Amino acid sequence: MNTVRGARERARIEVTAAIKDEARRMLAAEGAAKLSLRAVARELGMVSSALYRYFPSRDDLLTALIIDAYDSVGAAAEEADAHARAAGASPRARWTAVCEAVRAWALEHPHEYALIYGSPVPGYIAPIDTVGPASRVGNAFIGILRAAYEGPGLALPPLPPALRAEADRMTADFAEGLPPAVTAALVAAWAQLVGLVSAELFGQFNRVVEDRAAFFAHAADQLAHGVGLPAV
Amino acid sequence: MNTVRGARERARIEVTAAIKDEARRMLAAEGAAKLSLRAVARELGMVSSALYRYFPSRDDLLTALIIDAYDSVGAAAEEADAHARAAGASPRARWTAVCEAVRAWALEHPHEYALIYGSPVPGYIAPIDTVGPASRVGNAFIGILRAAYEGPGLALPPLPPALRAEADRMTADFAEGLPPAVTAALVAAWAQLVGLVSAELFGQFNRVVEDRAAFFAHAADQLAHGVGLPAV
DNA sequence: GCCAAAGCAAGAGCACTGCTCTCGAAACAG
DNA sequence: CTGTTTCGAGAGCAGTGCTCTTGCTTTGGC
């Protein structure tokens, strides 16, 4: 299936990539709101209407960038975990390593982070294509917890009755094998991690937190505790 | 200072309010990105250029709405706390009541929530005028914790050395009287609360969490534990 | 190898945006 | 009453997303 199908197809792939690259550059420089199809086309030496052959609308271009961004954080998280794992780190150390990786990625790519974890562009509905890449970071955490709960895990307090069925369902859906209380705690921890990073990135910590790195390290460690990863 | 200064001044106040009201309506209906000065002017029966006599730019209009939004959540949080307090609730119950109030406000005013806690409009710098209203919710939490730590508080694990000075500074800056470990935990908990609400509102929980109310209640309770509020 | 079909770039154009400037009318202060 | 300030209206500029038409080039079936 990797046959060269001809100059036209090849060109299409290249132009599509060039558009995405230029769009990503502008996104990084100015943010999603100022990403304009016309500016991208201008920079590429084509006329704006030609661009619609490759992306049927601005939203579709944004969606492509969103998928790439999800893949980018996901890869960063997976890589950080692989490194920690190779170094023989404990599950808790792997957890914090992934948290730090997510934060570092966000600080390096603030606009792409805002694109995926900030307020969605109004009226924008995430297409199905995004859910795979979107879950890579979550899956990294699940992998860590799975490894931890084969070995010595921390006992989590029992779930309130109102949450038992929900936790069972979540476990069956995407975290098979984990104790349901851990699954629930993980989802909450993930949302909280995003909250911490967003607060730092979106200016909520201005005039409040100075030493953000130390603060985040401590918070990430506390999150690890919250999902039942024992210290040391 | 409440003297009626004349028809002109009175009219200016009324028109300014009308603009803000109409803008808020459009914000609630369509989101910040689709809020257009021209549409507001059109709806008010004036020409777009006239609107610039009242708000020098679109950003200034947004800033006014942001301040109102901060005041609106702040008031909701304070009211929830006052109710819980009047009913003789424990600090922990007051905590969760405020958390629930923030979530409820966010669900009722999603676009306004996105405006203040979502990704900031690119290039937008929050003016000083916003910091007062912005801290009302935080202050509600501080009040609860202060009351709790006059009575029986929960012992929080000691802070890592790297965070001691930072926690001391934060305490002195805006949470005088609280144990520094509690101040640090509070700031983290606040960011995490925003993370939980944002995740629900911005679609991160789609296909993941079904019973959001139960899930949030549990998470808010865990946050209370994290800031040292004892159960029961 | 030829020729219709499909893919493509370009240009003009529509409806919209934020914002600026000018001009005449109204309200104000002295 | 007079001069100044404030205001609304209109025209206009530069930019946006998106559509449609017009030709050119590549492609694939015959």
XYZ file of C-alpha atoms (C1' of nucleotides) in Angstrom:
524
model
C 0.000 0.000 0.000
C 3.035 2.238 -0.026
C 3.260 2.408 -3.792
C 4.057 5.713 -5.399
C 0.825 6.555 -7.110
C 2.084 9.343 -9.271
C 3.266 12.905 -9.240
C -0.148 14.322 -8.476
C -0.723 12.256 -5.359
C 2.792 12.914 -4.204
C 2.337 16.638 -4.678
C -0.930 16.572 -2.772
C 0.729 14.962 0.222
C 3.561 17.459 0.147
C 1.332 20.486 -0.196
C -0.932 19.235 2.574
C 2.085 18.837 4.820
C 3.383 22.272 3.879
C 0.050 23.843 4.747
C -0.033 22.099 8.078
C 3.538 23.108 8.828
C 2.916 26.737 8.025
C -0.331 26.691 9.989
C 1.460 25.167 12.956
C 4.081 27.881 12.740
C 1.418 30.578 12.812
C -0.465 28.826 15.580
C 2.676 28.714 17.684
C 3.442 32.335 16.931
C 0.065 33.973 17.313
C -2.478 31.530 18.639
C -5.464 29.785 17.159
C -7.642 32.880 16.875
C -5.176 34.605 14.579
C -4.563 31.590 12.396
C -5.903 32.665 9.035
C -6.230 30.570 5.934
C -5.409 33.551 3.788
C -2.206 34.240 5.672
C -1.133 30.620 5.349
C -1.874 30.664 1.637
C -0.053 33.953 1.206
C 3.019 32.607 2.956
C 2.977 29.550 0.730
C 2.685 31.639 -2.417
C -0.721 30.353 -3.334
C -4.083 32.013 -3.499
C -6.506 31.435 -0.645
C -9.104 29.585 -2.664
C -6.523 26.986 -3.698
C -6.118 26.028 -0.077
C -9.673 24.792 0.069
C -8.675 21.904 -2.165
C -6.704 20.559 0.770
C -8.771 21.565 3.777
C -12.468 22.131 3.203
C -12.658 24.702 5.983
C -10.685 26.447 8.650
C -12.113 24.068 11.225
C -10.731 21.112 9.340
C -7.288 22.635 9.366
C -7.622 23.212 13.086
C -8.752 19.642 13.581
C -5.645 18.402 11.812
C -3.516 20.547 14.098
C -5.425 19.282 17.128
C -4.737 15.676 16.229
C -1.071 16.468 15.740
C -0.984 18.237 19.080
C -2.551 15.279 20.863
C 0.000 13.037 19.247
C 2.757 15.400 20.237
C 1.883 15.458 23.969
C 1.161 11.771 23.843
C 4.557 11.037 22.398
C 6.238 13.275 24.962
C 4.456 11.464 27.764
C 5.246 8.025 26.404
C 8.857 8.914 25.893
C 9.216 10.259 29.403
C 7.697 7.085 30.791
C 9.922 4.882 28.664
C 12.980 6.719 29.921
C 11.917 6.450 33.533
C 11.095 2.803 33.079
C 14.422 2.069 31.440
C 16.141 3.691 34.394
C 14.298 1.347 36.711
C 12.154 4.043 38.259
C 9.345 3.220 40.657
C 5.753 3.627 39.486
C 5.547 6.811 41.504
C 8.657 8.205 39.836
C 7.279 7.218 36.447
C 4.044 9.012 37.317
C 5.738 12.252 38.216
C 8.011 11.967 35.194
C 4.973 11.827 32.909
C 3.363 14.754 34.743
C 6.516 16.790 34.319
C 6.669 15.841 30.664
C 3.123 17.066 30.103
C 3.912 20.337 31.835
C 7.129 20.784 29.900
C 5.365 20.126 26.629
C 2.677 22.636 27.537
C 5.238 25.315 28.366
C 6.973 24.684 25.065
C 3.788 24.633 23.008
C 1.392 26.948 24.846
C -0.898 27.645 21.926
C -1.147 24.011 20.944
C -1.879 23.170 24.557
C -4.590 25.824 24.623
C -5.991 24.350 21.453
C -6.549 20.935 22.995
C -7.090 21.627 26.684
C -8.292 25.219 26.690
C -11.784 26.317 25.886
C -12.864 24.681 22.679
C -13.462 26.944 19.730
C -17.157 27.725 20.124
C -19.318 25.504 18.022
C -16.444 23.169 17.454
C -17.217 19.498 18.012
C -14.260 17.172 18.290
C -14.490 14.603 15.501
C -14.016 10.923 16.269
C -10.539 10.958 14.727
C -9.272 12.863 17.721
C -10.171 10.367 20.428
C -7.383 7.939 19.631
C -4.528 10.468 19.819
C -6.301 12.199 22.689
C -6.045 9.166 24.927
C -2.338 8.521 24.567
C -1.393 10.440 27.700
C -4.159 8.776 29.670
C -2.999 5.392 28.449
C 0.508 6.121 29.668
C -0.891 6.697 33.132
C -2.972 3.557 32.905
C 0.122 1.575 31.988
C 1.957 2.881 35.018
C -0.897 2.049 37.330
C -1.292 -1.395 35.852
C 2.343 -2.125 36.522
C 2.006 -0.734 40.025
C -1.011 -2.844 40.849
C 0.703 -6.025 39.778
C 3.220 -5.242 42.455
C 2.523 -3.582 45.806
C -0.205 -0.966 45.434
C -1.532 1.438 47.994
C -4.953 0.750 49.439
C -7.377 3.429 48.293
C -10.357 4.271 50.486
C -13.532 2.594 49.218
C -15.660 4.508 46.751
C -18.944 6.042 47.819
C -21.867 3.855 46.723
C -23.054 6.419 44.205
C -19.838 6.023 42.247
C -19.392 2.234 42.260
C -21.297 1.456 39.067
C -19.691 4.382 37.284
C -16.214 3.293 38.326
C -16.899 -0.286 37.231
C -18.073 0.929 33.847
C -15.058 3.199 33.368
C -12.744 0.352 34.319
C -14.355 -2.001 31.851
C -14.312 0.657 29.138
C -10.700 1.695 29.126
C -8.751 0.512 32.169
C -9.403 -3.212 32.353
C -7.700 -4.813 35.319
C -7.358 -1.751 37.524
C -9.223 -1.552 40.830
C -12.302 0.604 40.099
C -11.383 3.049 42.841
C -8.047 3.569 41.106
C -9.713 4.152 37.757
C -11.932 6.831 39.238
C -9.004 8.415 41.032
C -6.980 8.386 37.835
C -9.607 10.223 35.817
C -9.883 12.846 38.528
C -6.107 13.127 38.790
C -5.828 13.599 35.042
C -8.354 16.429 35.102
C -6.543 17.952 38.051
C -3.216 17.725 36.274
C -4.685 19.619 33.351
C -6.023 22.143 35.846
C -2.592 22.707 37.338
C -0.926 23.145 33.976
C -3.723 25.379 32.683
C -3.613 27.571 35.753
C 0.082 28.145 35.233
C -0.192 28.650 31.496
C -3.305 30.794 31.407
C -2.096 33.246 34.005
C -4.121 32.175 37.006
C -0.903 31.854 38.984
C 0.206 35.398 38.210
C 0.810 37.247 41.434
C 0.102 33.996 43.305
C 2.695 31.310 42.649
C 6.285 32.280 41.952
C 8.285 29.066 41.958
C 6.027 27.203 39.583
C 8.388 24.283 39.022
C 8.666 23.439 42.694
C 4.967 23.966 43.199
C 4.084 21.690 40.324
C 6.505 18.989 41.414
C 4.873 18.881 44.807
C 1.368 18.868 43.351
C 2.219 16.075 40.918
C 3.578 14.050 43.779
C 0.375 14.574 45.714
C -1.602 13.433 42.678
C 0.451 10.247 42.633
C -0.526 9.695 46.235
C -4.146 10.276 45.267
C -4.144 7.451 42.750
C -2.638 5.078 45.235
C 1.021 5.079 44.251
C 3.071 4.610 47.422
C 5.962 6.954 48.148
C 9.571 5.789 47.815
C -21.023 61.868 44.891
C -24.353 60.427 43.797
C -25.633 63.627 42.333
C -27.443 63.479 39.045
C -25.080 65.230 36.723
C -27.444 65.660 33.860
C -29.153 63.862 31.034
C -25.942 63.230 29.156
C -24.150 61.451 31.970
C -27.252 59.476 32.799
C -27.651 58.412 29.210
C -24.032 57.356 29.032
C -24.447 55.047 32.000
C -27.590 53.552 30.571
C -26.159 53.018 27.111
C -23.020 51.487 28.562
C -25.155 49.078 30.554
C -27.290 48.261 27.543
C -24.209 47.461 25.498
C -22.860 45.213 28.195
C -26.199 43.441 28.568
C -26.553 42.813 24.884
C -22.929 41.675 24.683
C -23.481 39.302 27.575
C -26.518 37.887 25.835
C -24.514 37.236 22.696
C -21.632 35.829 24.688
C -23.980 33.393 26.401
C -25.582 32.458 23.107
C -22.606 32.071 20.836
C -19.382 32.348 22.763
C -16.663 34.939 22.954
C -15.265 34.326 19.472
C -18.549 35.212 17.835
C -19.181 38.284 19.917
C -19.069 41.107 17.426
C -19.244 44.799 18.116
C -21.192 45.346 14.946
C -23.817 42.798 15.905
C -24.211 44.371 19.324
C -24.569 47.814 17.786
C -27.027 46.509 15.212
C -29.166 44.927 17.896
C -29.163 48.180 19.826
C -30.148 50.198 16.787
C -26.967 52.182 16.647
C -24.161 52.264 14.164
C -20.975 50.387 14.968
C -18.758 53.428 15.174
C -20.970 54.908 17.874
C -20.170 51.996 20.110
C -16.532 53.018 20.228
C -17.551 56.028 22.285
C -18.334 53.611 25.100
C -15.749 50.869 24.673
C -12.536 51.830 22.924
C -12.067 48.334 21.549
C -13.522 44.861 21.474
C -11.003 43.799 24.101
C -12.273 46.449 26.479
C -15.808 45.162 26.109
C -14.550 41.660 26.810
C -12.671 42.883 29.846
C -15.855 44.382 31.243
C -17.619 41.072 30.722
C -14.742 39.222 32.346
C -14.945 41.352 35.447
C -18.690 40.775 35.644
C -18.159 37.045 35.229
C -15.624 36.939 38.033
C -18.045 38.815 40.233
C -20.800 36.442 39.257
C -18.938 33.249 40.225
C -17.574 34.975 43.270
C -21.050 35.906 44.419
C -22.326 32.389 43.774
C -19.492 30.943 45.827
C -19.969 33.392 48.681
C -23.684 32.795 48.739
C -23.264 29.038 48.837
C -20.859 29.368 51.713
C -23.140 31.722 53.596
C -26.006 29.279 53.257
C -23.938 26.340 54.433
C -22.582 28.370 57.292
C -26.040 29.505 58.344
C -27.119 25.882 58.382
C -24.298 25.097 60.762
C -22.332 23.045 58.249
C -18.868 21.735 59.005
C -15.910 23.292 57.238
C -15.742 20.260 55.010
C -19.404 20.605 54.073
C -18.859 24.300 53.408
C -15.931 23.419 51.178
C -17.883 20.990 49.063
C -20.817 23.406 48.930
C -18.583 26.076 47.410
C -17.108 23.572 44.973
C -20.574 22.527 43.885
C -21.568 26.159 43.529
C -18.650 26.843 41.235
C -19.507 23.825 39.116
C -23.177 24.776 38.976
C -22.320 28.308 37.949
C -20.018 26.990 35.248
C -22.691 24.689 33.852
C -25.147 27.568 33.787
C -22.730 30.034 32.214
C -20.405 27.918 30.097
C -19.229 30.701 27.817
C -18.579 33.068 30.655
C -16.697 30.321 32.446
C -14.642 29.701 29.325
C -13.943 33.406 29.157
C -12.321 33.508 32.577
C -10.893 30.030 33.078
C -10.446 28.793 29.526
C -7.590 29.724 27.294
C -7.187 33.471 27.357
C -7.910 35.321 24.163
C -4.477 35.329 22.522
C -2.589 38.482 23.182
C -4.996 39.413 25.891
C -3.422 40.561 29.147
C -5.680 40.693 32.169
C -5.771 44.271 33.459
C -5.310 44.991 37.132
C -9.026 45.700 37.554
C -9.725 42.005 37.252
C -7.627 40.765 40.154
C -10.045 41.906 42.842
C -13.129 40.182 41.459
C -10.973 37.238 40.382
C -10.001 36.427 43.928
C -13.462 36.277 45.442
C -13.822 32.524 45.070
C -10.368 31.948 46.444
C -11.155 34.160 49.395
C -14.241 32.110 50.154
C -12.054 29.040 50.441
C -9.562 30.899 52.577
C -12.356 31.921 54.923
C -13.466 28.329 55.301
C -9.965 27.129 56.019
C -9.348 29.920 58.485
C -12.444 28.919 60.412
C -11.402 25.285 60.276
C -7.925 25.981 61.603
C -9.218 27.862 64.570
C -10.983 24.646 65.490
C -9.714 21.125 64.911
C -7.748 20.907 61.687
C -6.222 17.931 60.010
C -2.462 17.554 60.147
C -1.021 17.989 56.662
C 2.258 16.256 55.819
C 5.178 18.667 55.987
C 6.119 20.516 52.846
C 9.231 19.564 50.906
C 12.072 21.982 51.660
C 11.970 23.418 48.155
C 8.483 24.734 48.752
C 8.792 26.161 52.275
C 9.812 29.683 51.366
C 7.245 29.813 48.584
C 4.475 28.653 50.915
C 5.496 31.190 53.528
C 5.389 33.968 50.979
C 2.002 32.934 49.637
C 0.632 32.759 53.164
C 1.885 36.223 53.985
C 0.577 37.587 50.693
C -3.018 36.483 50.771
C -3.759 33.867 53.432
C -2.378 35.315 56.644
C -2.851 32.953 59.565
C -3.108 29.705 57.665
C -0.452 27.020 58.071
C 1.819 27.391 55.029
C 1.262 23.771 54.033
C -2.458 24.494 53.923
C -1.961 27.585 51.785
C 0.044 25.607 49.264
C -2.505 22.806 49.272
C -5.309 25.313 48.789
C -3.763 26.884 45.715
C -3.231 23.446 44.211
C -6.759 22.392 45.123
C -8.172 25.497 43.487
C -6.317 24.797 40.260
C -7.472 21.206 40.411
C -11.060 22.254 40.943
C -10.878 24.383 37.842
C -9.384 21.402 36.056
C -12.293 19.186 37.035
C -14.894 21.706 35.960
C -13.061 22.500 32.733
C -12.705 18.848 31.849
C -16.428 18.372 32.216
C -17.334 21.563 30.405
C -14.840 21.379 27.585
C -15.719 17.855 26.602
C -12.738 15.969 28.019
C -15.147 13.718 29.892
C -17.104 12.780 26.770
C -17.093 9.026 26.385
C -15.281 8.800 29.734
C -17.380 9.976 32.644
C -21.135 9.530 32.552
C -22.404 10.432 35.999
C -20.607 13.728 36.222
C -22.434 14.959 39.319
C -21.492 11.952 41.419
C -17.984 11.993 40.050
C -17.533 15.656 40.854
C -18.976 15.297 44.343
C -16.445 12.619 45.132
C -13.580 14.578 43.646
C -14.535 17.723 45.550
C -14.619 15.714 48.746
C -11.158 14.364 48.011
C -9.953 17.921 47.431
C -11.284 18.846 50.857
C -9.231 16.031 52.303
C -6.225 17.347 50.429
C -6.396 20.741 52.102
C -6.654 19.173 55.515
C -10.364 19.350 56.209
C -11.281 16.315 58.310
C -14.260 14.180 57.287
C -17.523 14.338 59.280
C -1.660 7.654 -28.533
C -6.033 10.137 -27.834
C -9.587 12.253 -25.306
C -12.834 12.736 -21.842
C -12.706 13.084 -16.876
C -10.879 14.593 -12.833
C -7.824 17.577 -10.125
C -5.963 21.864 -9.695
C -4.602 27.183 -9.262
C -6.283 31.554 -9.934
C -9.348 35.417 -9.769
C -13.458 37.838 -8.729
C -16.842 38.427 -5.530
C -20.006 38.164 -1.188
C -20.839 39.056 3.457
C -18.733 39.851 7.411
C -15.256 41.694 10.956
C -12.526 45.571 13.958
C -11.348 50.045 13.664
C -10.520 55.117 12.008
C -11.860 59.501 10.404
C -14.815 63.187 9.287
C -18.988 65.856 9.707
C -23.083 67.860 11.531
C -26.150 68.038 15.448
C -27.036 68.139 20.186
C -25.905 69.059 25.118
C -23.054 71.289 28.174
C -20.418 75.150 30.784
C -19.205 79.985 31.237
C -25.679 83.609 23.930
C -21.168 81.518 22.767
C -17.613 78.297 22.580
C -16.463 73.625 23.804
C -17.263 69.015 24.454
C -19.807 64.873 23.458
C -22.193 62.103 20.560
C -24.341 59.459 16.370
C -24.015 58.608 11.665
C -21.700 57.505 7.467
C -17.974 56.337 4.542
C -14.008 53.870 4.153
C -9.765 50.687 4.967
C -7.775 46.356 5.571
C -8.626 42.087 6.761
C -11.363 37.503 7.243
C -13.873 32.703 5.640
C -15.876 30.890 1.907
C -18.053 30.179 -3.003
C -18.181 30.099 -7.870
C -16.397 30.334 -12.425
C -12.632 30.020 -15.702
C -9.083 27.886 -17.772
C -4.916 24.641 -17.454
C -2.665 20.132 -16.435
C -2.422 15.565 -15.070
C -4.598 11.093 -15.173
C -6.585 6.814 -16.632
C -9.665 4.125 -19.847
C -10.083 2.967 -24.644
